[in-house]
CSV table of C-alpha atoms in Angstrom, one decimal:
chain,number,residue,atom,x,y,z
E,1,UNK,CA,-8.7,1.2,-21.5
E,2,UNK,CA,-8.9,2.7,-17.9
E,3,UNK,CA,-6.2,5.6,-17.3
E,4,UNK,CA,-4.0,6.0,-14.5
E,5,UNK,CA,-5.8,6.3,-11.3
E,6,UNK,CA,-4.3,8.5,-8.1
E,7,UNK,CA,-5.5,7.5,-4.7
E,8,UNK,CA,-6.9,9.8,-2.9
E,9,UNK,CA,-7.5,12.8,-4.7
E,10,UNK,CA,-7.9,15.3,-1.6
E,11,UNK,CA,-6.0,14.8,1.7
E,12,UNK,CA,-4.6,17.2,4.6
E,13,UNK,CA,-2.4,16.2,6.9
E,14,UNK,CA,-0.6,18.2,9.9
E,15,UNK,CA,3.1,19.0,10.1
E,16,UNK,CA,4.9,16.1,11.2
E,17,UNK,CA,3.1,13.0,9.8
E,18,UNK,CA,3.5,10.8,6.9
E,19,UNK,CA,1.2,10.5,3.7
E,20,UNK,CA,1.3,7.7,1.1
E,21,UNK,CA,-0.1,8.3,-1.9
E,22,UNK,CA,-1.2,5.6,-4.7
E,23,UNK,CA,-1.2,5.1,-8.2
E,24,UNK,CA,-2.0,2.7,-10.7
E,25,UNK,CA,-1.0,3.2,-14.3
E,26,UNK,CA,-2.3,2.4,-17.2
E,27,UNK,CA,-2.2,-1.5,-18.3
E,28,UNK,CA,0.3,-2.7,-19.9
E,29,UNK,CA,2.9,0.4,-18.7
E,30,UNK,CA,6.1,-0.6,-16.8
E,31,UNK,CA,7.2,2.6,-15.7
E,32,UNK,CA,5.9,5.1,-13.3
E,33,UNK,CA,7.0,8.6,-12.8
E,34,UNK,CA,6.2,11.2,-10.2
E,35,UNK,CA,6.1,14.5,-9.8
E,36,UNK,CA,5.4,17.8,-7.5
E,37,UNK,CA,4.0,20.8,-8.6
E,38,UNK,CA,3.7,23.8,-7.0
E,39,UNK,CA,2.5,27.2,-8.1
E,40,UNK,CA,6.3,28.3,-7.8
E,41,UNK,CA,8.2,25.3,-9.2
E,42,UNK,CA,6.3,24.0,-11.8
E,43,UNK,CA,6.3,20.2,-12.3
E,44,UNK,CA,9.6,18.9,-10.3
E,45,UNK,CA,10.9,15.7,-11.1
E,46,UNK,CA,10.6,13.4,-8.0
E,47,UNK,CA,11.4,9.7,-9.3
E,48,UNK,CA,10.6,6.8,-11.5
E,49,UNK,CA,10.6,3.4,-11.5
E,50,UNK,CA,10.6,0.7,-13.7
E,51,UNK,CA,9.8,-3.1,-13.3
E,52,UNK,CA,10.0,-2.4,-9.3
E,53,UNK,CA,13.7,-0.8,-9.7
E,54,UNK,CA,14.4,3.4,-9.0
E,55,UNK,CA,15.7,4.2,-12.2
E,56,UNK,CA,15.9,8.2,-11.2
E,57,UNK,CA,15.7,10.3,-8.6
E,58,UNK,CA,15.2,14.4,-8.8
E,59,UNK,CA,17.2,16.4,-5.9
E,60,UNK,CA,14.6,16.1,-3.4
E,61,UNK,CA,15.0,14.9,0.3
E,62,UNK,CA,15.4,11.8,1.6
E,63,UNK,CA,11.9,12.2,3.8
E,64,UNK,CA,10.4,11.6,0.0
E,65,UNK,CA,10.7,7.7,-1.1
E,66,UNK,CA,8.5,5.4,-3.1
E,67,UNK,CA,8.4,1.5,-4.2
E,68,UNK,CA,6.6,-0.4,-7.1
E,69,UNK,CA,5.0,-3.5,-6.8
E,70,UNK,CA,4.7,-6.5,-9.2
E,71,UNK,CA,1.5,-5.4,-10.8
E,72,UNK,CA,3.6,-1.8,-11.5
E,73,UNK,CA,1.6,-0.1,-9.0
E,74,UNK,CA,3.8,2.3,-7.0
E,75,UNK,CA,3.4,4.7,-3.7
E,76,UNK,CA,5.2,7.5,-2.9
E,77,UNK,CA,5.7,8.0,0.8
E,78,UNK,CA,6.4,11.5,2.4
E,79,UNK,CA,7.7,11.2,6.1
E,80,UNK,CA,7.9,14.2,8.8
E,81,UNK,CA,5.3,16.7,6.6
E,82,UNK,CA,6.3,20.3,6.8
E,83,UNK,CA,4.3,23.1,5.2
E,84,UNK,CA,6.2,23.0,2.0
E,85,UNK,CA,5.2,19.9,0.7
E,86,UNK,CA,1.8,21.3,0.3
E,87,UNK,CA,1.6,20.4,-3.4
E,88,UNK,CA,-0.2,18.5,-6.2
E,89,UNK,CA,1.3,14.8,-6.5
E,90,UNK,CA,1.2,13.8,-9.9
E,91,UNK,CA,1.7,10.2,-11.2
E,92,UNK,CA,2.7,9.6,-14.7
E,93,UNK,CA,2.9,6.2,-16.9
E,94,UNK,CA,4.6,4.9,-19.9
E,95,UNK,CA,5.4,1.5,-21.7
E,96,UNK,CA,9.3,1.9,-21.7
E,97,UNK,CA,9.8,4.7,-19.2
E,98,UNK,CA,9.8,8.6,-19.6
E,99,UNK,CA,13.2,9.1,-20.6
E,100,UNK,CA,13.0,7.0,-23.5
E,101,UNK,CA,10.8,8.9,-26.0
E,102,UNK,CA,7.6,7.1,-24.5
E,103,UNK,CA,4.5,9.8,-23.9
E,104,UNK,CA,3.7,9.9,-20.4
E,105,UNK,CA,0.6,9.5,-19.2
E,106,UNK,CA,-1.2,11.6,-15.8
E,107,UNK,CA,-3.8,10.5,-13.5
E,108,UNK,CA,-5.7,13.1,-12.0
E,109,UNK,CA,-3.5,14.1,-9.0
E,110,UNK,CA,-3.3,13.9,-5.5
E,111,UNK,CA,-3.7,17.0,-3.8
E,112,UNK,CA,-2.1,17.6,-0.5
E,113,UNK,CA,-2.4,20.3,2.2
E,114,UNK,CA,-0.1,20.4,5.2
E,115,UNK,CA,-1.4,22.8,7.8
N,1,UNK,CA,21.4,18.3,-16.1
N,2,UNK,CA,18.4,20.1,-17.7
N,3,UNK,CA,17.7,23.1,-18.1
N,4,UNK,CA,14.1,24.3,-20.5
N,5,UNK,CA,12.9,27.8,-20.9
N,6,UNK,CA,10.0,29.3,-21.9
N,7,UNK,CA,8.1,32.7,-21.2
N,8,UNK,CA,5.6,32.6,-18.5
N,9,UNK,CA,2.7,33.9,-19.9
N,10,UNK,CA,1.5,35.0,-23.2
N,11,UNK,CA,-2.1,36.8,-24.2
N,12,UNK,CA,-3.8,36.2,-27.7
N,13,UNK,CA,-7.3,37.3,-28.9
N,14,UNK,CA,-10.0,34.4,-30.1
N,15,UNK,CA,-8.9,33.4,-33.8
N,16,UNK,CA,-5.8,34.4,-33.8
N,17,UNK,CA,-2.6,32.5,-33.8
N,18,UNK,CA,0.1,32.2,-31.0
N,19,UNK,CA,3.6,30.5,-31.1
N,20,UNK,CA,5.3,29.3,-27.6
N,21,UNK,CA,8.8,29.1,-27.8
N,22,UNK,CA,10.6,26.7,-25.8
N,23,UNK,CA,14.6,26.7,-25.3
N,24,UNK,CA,16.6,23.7,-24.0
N,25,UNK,CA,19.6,22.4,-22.9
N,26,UNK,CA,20.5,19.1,-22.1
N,27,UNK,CA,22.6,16.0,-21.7
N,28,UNK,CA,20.7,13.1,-23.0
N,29,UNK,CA,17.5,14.0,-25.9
N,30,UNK,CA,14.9,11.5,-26.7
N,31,UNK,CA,12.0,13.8,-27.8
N,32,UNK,CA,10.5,16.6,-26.7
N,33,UNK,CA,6.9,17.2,-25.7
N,34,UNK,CA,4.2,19.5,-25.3
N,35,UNK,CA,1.3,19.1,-22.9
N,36,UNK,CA,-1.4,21.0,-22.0
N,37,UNK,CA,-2.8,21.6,-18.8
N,38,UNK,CA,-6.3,23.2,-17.5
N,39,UNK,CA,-6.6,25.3,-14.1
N,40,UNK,CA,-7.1,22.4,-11.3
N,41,UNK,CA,-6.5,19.4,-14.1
N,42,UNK,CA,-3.4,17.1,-14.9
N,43,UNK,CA,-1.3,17.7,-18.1
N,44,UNK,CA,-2.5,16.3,-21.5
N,45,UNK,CA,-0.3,15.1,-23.9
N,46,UNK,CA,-0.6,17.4,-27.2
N,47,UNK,CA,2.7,16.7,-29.2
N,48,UNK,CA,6.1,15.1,-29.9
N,49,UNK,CA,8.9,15.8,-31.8
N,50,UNK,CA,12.1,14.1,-31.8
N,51,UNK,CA,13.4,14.7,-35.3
N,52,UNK,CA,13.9,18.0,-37.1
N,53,UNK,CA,11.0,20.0,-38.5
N,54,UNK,CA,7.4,20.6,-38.0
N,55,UNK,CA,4.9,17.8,-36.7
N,56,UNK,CA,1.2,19.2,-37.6
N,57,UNK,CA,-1.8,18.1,-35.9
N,58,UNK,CA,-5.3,20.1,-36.6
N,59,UNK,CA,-4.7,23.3,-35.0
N,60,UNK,CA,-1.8,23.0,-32.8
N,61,UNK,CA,2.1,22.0,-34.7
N,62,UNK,CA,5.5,21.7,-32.9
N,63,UNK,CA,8.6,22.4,-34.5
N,64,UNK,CA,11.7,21.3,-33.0
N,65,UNK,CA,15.7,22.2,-34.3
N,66,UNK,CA,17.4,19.6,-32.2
N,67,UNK,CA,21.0,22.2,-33.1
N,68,UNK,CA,19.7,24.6,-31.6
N,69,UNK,CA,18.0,23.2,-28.6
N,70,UNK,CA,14.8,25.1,-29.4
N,71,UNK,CA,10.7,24.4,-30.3
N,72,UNK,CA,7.9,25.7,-30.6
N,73,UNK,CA,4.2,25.5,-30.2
N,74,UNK,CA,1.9,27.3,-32.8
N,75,UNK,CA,-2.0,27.3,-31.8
N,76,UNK,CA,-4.2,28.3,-34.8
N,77,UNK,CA,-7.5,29.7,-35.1
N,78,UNK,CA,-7.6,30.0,-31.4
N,79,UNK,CA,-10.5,29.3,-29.2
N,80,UNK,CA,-11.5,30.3,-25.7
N,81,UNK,CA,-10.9,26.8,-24.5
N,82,UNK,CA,-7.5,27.0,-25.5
N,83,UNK,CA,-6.9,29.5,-22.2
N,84,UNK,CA,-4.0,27.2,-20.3
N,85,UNK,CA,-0.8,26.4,-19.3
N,86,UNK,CA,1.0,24.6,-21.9
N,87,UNK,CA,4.8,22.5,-20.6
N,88,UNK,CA,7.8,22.1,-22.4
N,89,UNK,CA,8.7,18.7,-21.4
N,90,UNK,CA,12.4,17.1,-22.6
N,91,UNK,CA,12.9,13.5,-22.4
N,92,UNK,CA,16.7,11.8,-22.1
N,93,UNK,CA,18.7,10.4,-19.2
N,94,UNK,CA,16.1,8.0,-17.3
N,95,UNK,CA,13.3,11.4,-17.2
N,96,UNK,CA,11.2,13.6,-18.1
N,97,UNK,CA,11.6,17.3,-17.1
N,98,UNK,CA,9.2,20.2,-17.3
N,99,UNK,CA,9.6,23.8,-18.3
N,100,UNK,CA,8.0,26.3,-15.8
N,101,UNK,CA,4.9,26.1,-18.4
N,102,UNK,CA,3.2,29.0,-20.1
N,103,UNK,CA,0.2,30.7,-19.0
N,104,UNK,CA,-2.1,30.9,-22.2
N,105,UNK,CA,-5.0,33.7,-21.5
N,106,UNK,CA,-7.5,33.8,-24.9
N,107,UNK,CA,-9.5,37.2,-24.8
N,108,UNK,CA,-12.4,37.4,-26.5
């Protein structure tokens, strides 16, 4: 059973512009999570979403959003990049979504440098 | 909201044993979890408890006393491999949240 793939794993970007990210969870999982960690922060909460609905959000900007599709694939979207946002982007799966008990799942990460 | 505590790093010598602590507070509780997580790599699910009392798997248990919103990890017999960061995660209210994690350093 394939685990949860993050697309692309290595990407800089200059201040100003957008990134997408991707991630496809594991079969069968409904909900995906994100998060951003930083050396600082640890893993911070960004949002999840469940049968193409937000279900959360953590207190991040509005310049972060995301979607799901039908298939429960999701993208998270950063808009107007600043230096901060350098981070690893991780995507997380579950059957039933993370705040229910479920385990979550990562993929491999997404790791993003603004310069 | 959430809030989860743990220290930020801990040393331990090869074959020894080391227990994480982990303190939480929060508004919703559907578990709590450990993971593990490499230098460079994505977290690993190691454990779950969501009831009272000590879950035991091979080397590594997790106790959890849902009362007072405390766990811990205990690592046995421990192994240069086991050098990592290991994340108190709580789960409740439509998420998962992350302690800061603890930095794990095995010495020979």
């Amino acid at each position: 059973k394939a685990g949860v793939t993050q697309t692309p794993r290595y990407l800089i970007k200059t201040r100003g512009q957008q990134v997408t990210l991707s991630c496809s969870p594991i079969s069968g999982h409904r909900s995906v999570s994100w998060y951003q960690q930083t050396p600082g922060q640890g893993l911070q909460f960004l949002f999840e979403y469940f049968s193409e609905t937000q279900r959360n959000k953590g207190n991040f900007p509005g310049r972060f959003s995301g979607r799901q599709f039908s298939n429960s694939r999701s993208e998270m979207n950063v808009s107007t990049l600043e230096l901060g946002d350098s981070a690893l982007y991780l995507c997380a799966s579950s059957l039933q979504g993370a705040g229910s008990g479920n385990t979550i799942y990562f993929g491999e990460g997404s790791w993003l440098t603004v310069v | 909201g959430q809030n989860i505590d743990q220290p930020t790093e801990m040393t331990a010598t090869e074959g020894a044993i080391v227990q994480i602590n982990c303190t939480y507070q929060t508004s919703g509780f559907n578990g709590l979890f450990w993971y593990q997580q490499h230098a460079g790599e994505a977290p690993t699910f190691l454990s779950y408890n969501v009831l009272d009392g000590l879950e035991e798997k091979g080397r590594f248990s997790s106790f959890l006393s849902r009362s007072k919103g405390y766990s811990y990890l205990l690592l046995k017999e421990l192994q240069m491999k086991d050098s990592a960061s290991y994340l108190c995660a709580v789960s409740g209210n439509n998420d998962m949240r992350f302690g800061a994690g603890t930095r794990l350093t095995v010495k020979p």
